[in-house]
Amino acid sequence: METTPAEAEEQARAQVGKKRSGNGKAVSGGESEHEMHILTERERRKKMRNMFSNLHALLPHLPPKADKSTIVDEAVKYIKTLQHTHQTLEKQKFEKVQGATTVDHEQSIITSPLEAVIESREAYLADHLGSSVPKNLSMAANIHHSLQVPSDCFQTWFSPNVVVNMCGDDAQISVCSPRKPGLLTTIFYILEKHNLDVVSAHVSSDRYRSMYMIHAHAGEASDQFPESISVEEMFKLAVGEMNLWLLTS
């Protein structure tokens, strides 16, 4: 059990009293105070040694014979490391909770248009065809429409050099290729050839390769020729031509 300063002082006084009674001689007040100070200081140093020993035991990476200044410095560093680790874990926990909330929200957004399509078709069949529609036919129609991809959902195609994310009349085209002269000009030419407008383009390159992020839109062309070719086919033809050029050039 550790000794408090008050208890150390009492022990010092008791030892001084024993020394006085053992010798049978009175000890002067100055000598008594001096001996008590020595004993108190001895107890204080013993307590400090125990505290440093306990602190050293909490830092197993230190060598057995580390000095006191090293123990204090390493303890401060270790506390700062623990604080940083705690902050990092709290941040990851917050981001994980936020990510789960975002995924749930996006899933509800994607699911809602599909449910609306199914409900509107059921209402149309009920209003216009009534009970004359066989149940099997109605069920088959609903299954067919539930399997179709809504226009406001992403459709993705990819090849070794090109990835396309299409949604409605817009598409995000990502191209990664070794550096080739005239590549961006050729991509723009192919898009224009297939009546696809470039909304924005981001270019990133180094000594060995180039990366392009292109937002393309098929607005006016798809409105002028709605029956000749679909927007999906327009993008597929353009991307196929890009792939062919990348492979053969």
CSV table of N, CA and C in Angstrom, one decimal, residues 46-58 67-68 71-72:
chain,number,residue,atom,x,y,z
A,46,LYS,N,10.5,7.0,-2.9
A,46,LYS,CA,10.0,5.6,-3.1
A,46,LYS,C,8.7,5.6,-3.8
A,47,LYS,N,7.8,6.5,-3.4
A,47,LYS,CA,6.5,6.6,-4.1
A,47,LYS,C,6.7,7.0,-5.6
A,48,MET,N,7.6,7.9,-5.9
A,48,MET,CA,7.9,8.3,-7.3
A,48,MET,C,8.4,7.1,-8.1
A,49,ARG,N,9.3,6.3,-7.5
A,49,ARG,CA,9.9,5.1,-8.2
A,49,ARG,C,8.7,4.2,-8.5
A,50,ASN,N,7.8,4.0,-7.6
A,50,ASN,CA,6.7,3.1,-7.8
A,50,ASN,C,5.8,3.6,-9.0
A,51,MET,N,5.6,4.9,-9.0
A,51,MET,CA,4.8,5.5,-10.0
A,51,MET,C,5.4,5.3,-11.4
A,52,PHE,N,6.7,5.6,-11.5
A,52,PHE,CA,7.4,5.4,-12.7
A,52,PHE,C,7.5,3.9,-13.2
A,53,SER,N,7.6,3.0,-12.2
A,53,SER,CA,7.6,1.6,-12.5
A,53,SER,C,6.2,1.2,-13.1
A,54,ASN,N,5.1,1.7,-12.5
A,54,ASN,CA,3.8,1.4,-13.0
A,54,ASN,C,3.6,1.9,-14.4
A,55,LEU,N,4.1,3.2,-14.6
A,55,LEU,CA,4.0,3.8,-15.9
A,55,LEU,C,4.8,3.0,-17.0
A,56,HIS,N,6.0,2.6,-16.6
A,56,HIS,CA,6.8,1.8,-17.5
A,56,HIS,C,6.2,0.5,-17.9
A,57,ALA,N,5.4,-0.1,-16.9
A,57,ALA,CA,4.8,-1.4,-17.2
A,57,ALA,C,3.7,-1.2,-18.3
A,58,LEU,N,3.1,0.0,-18.4
A,58,LEU,CA,2.1,0.3,-19.4
A,58,LEU,C,2.6,0.5,-20.8
A,67,ASP,N,15.3,5.3,-18.9
A,67,ASP,CA,15.4,6.3,-17.8
A,67,ASP,C,14.0,7.0,-17.7
A,68,LYS,N,13.9,7.9,-16.7
A,68,LYS,CA,12.6,8.5,-16.4
A,68,LYS,C,12.1,9.4,-17.4
A,71,ILE,N,10.7,7.5,-20.2
A,71,ILE,CA,9.4,6.9,-19.9
A,71,ILE,C,8.3,8.0,-20.0
A,72,VAL,N,8.6,9.2,-19.5
A,72,VAL,CA,7.6,10.3,-19.6
A,72,VAL,C,7.3,10.7,-21.1
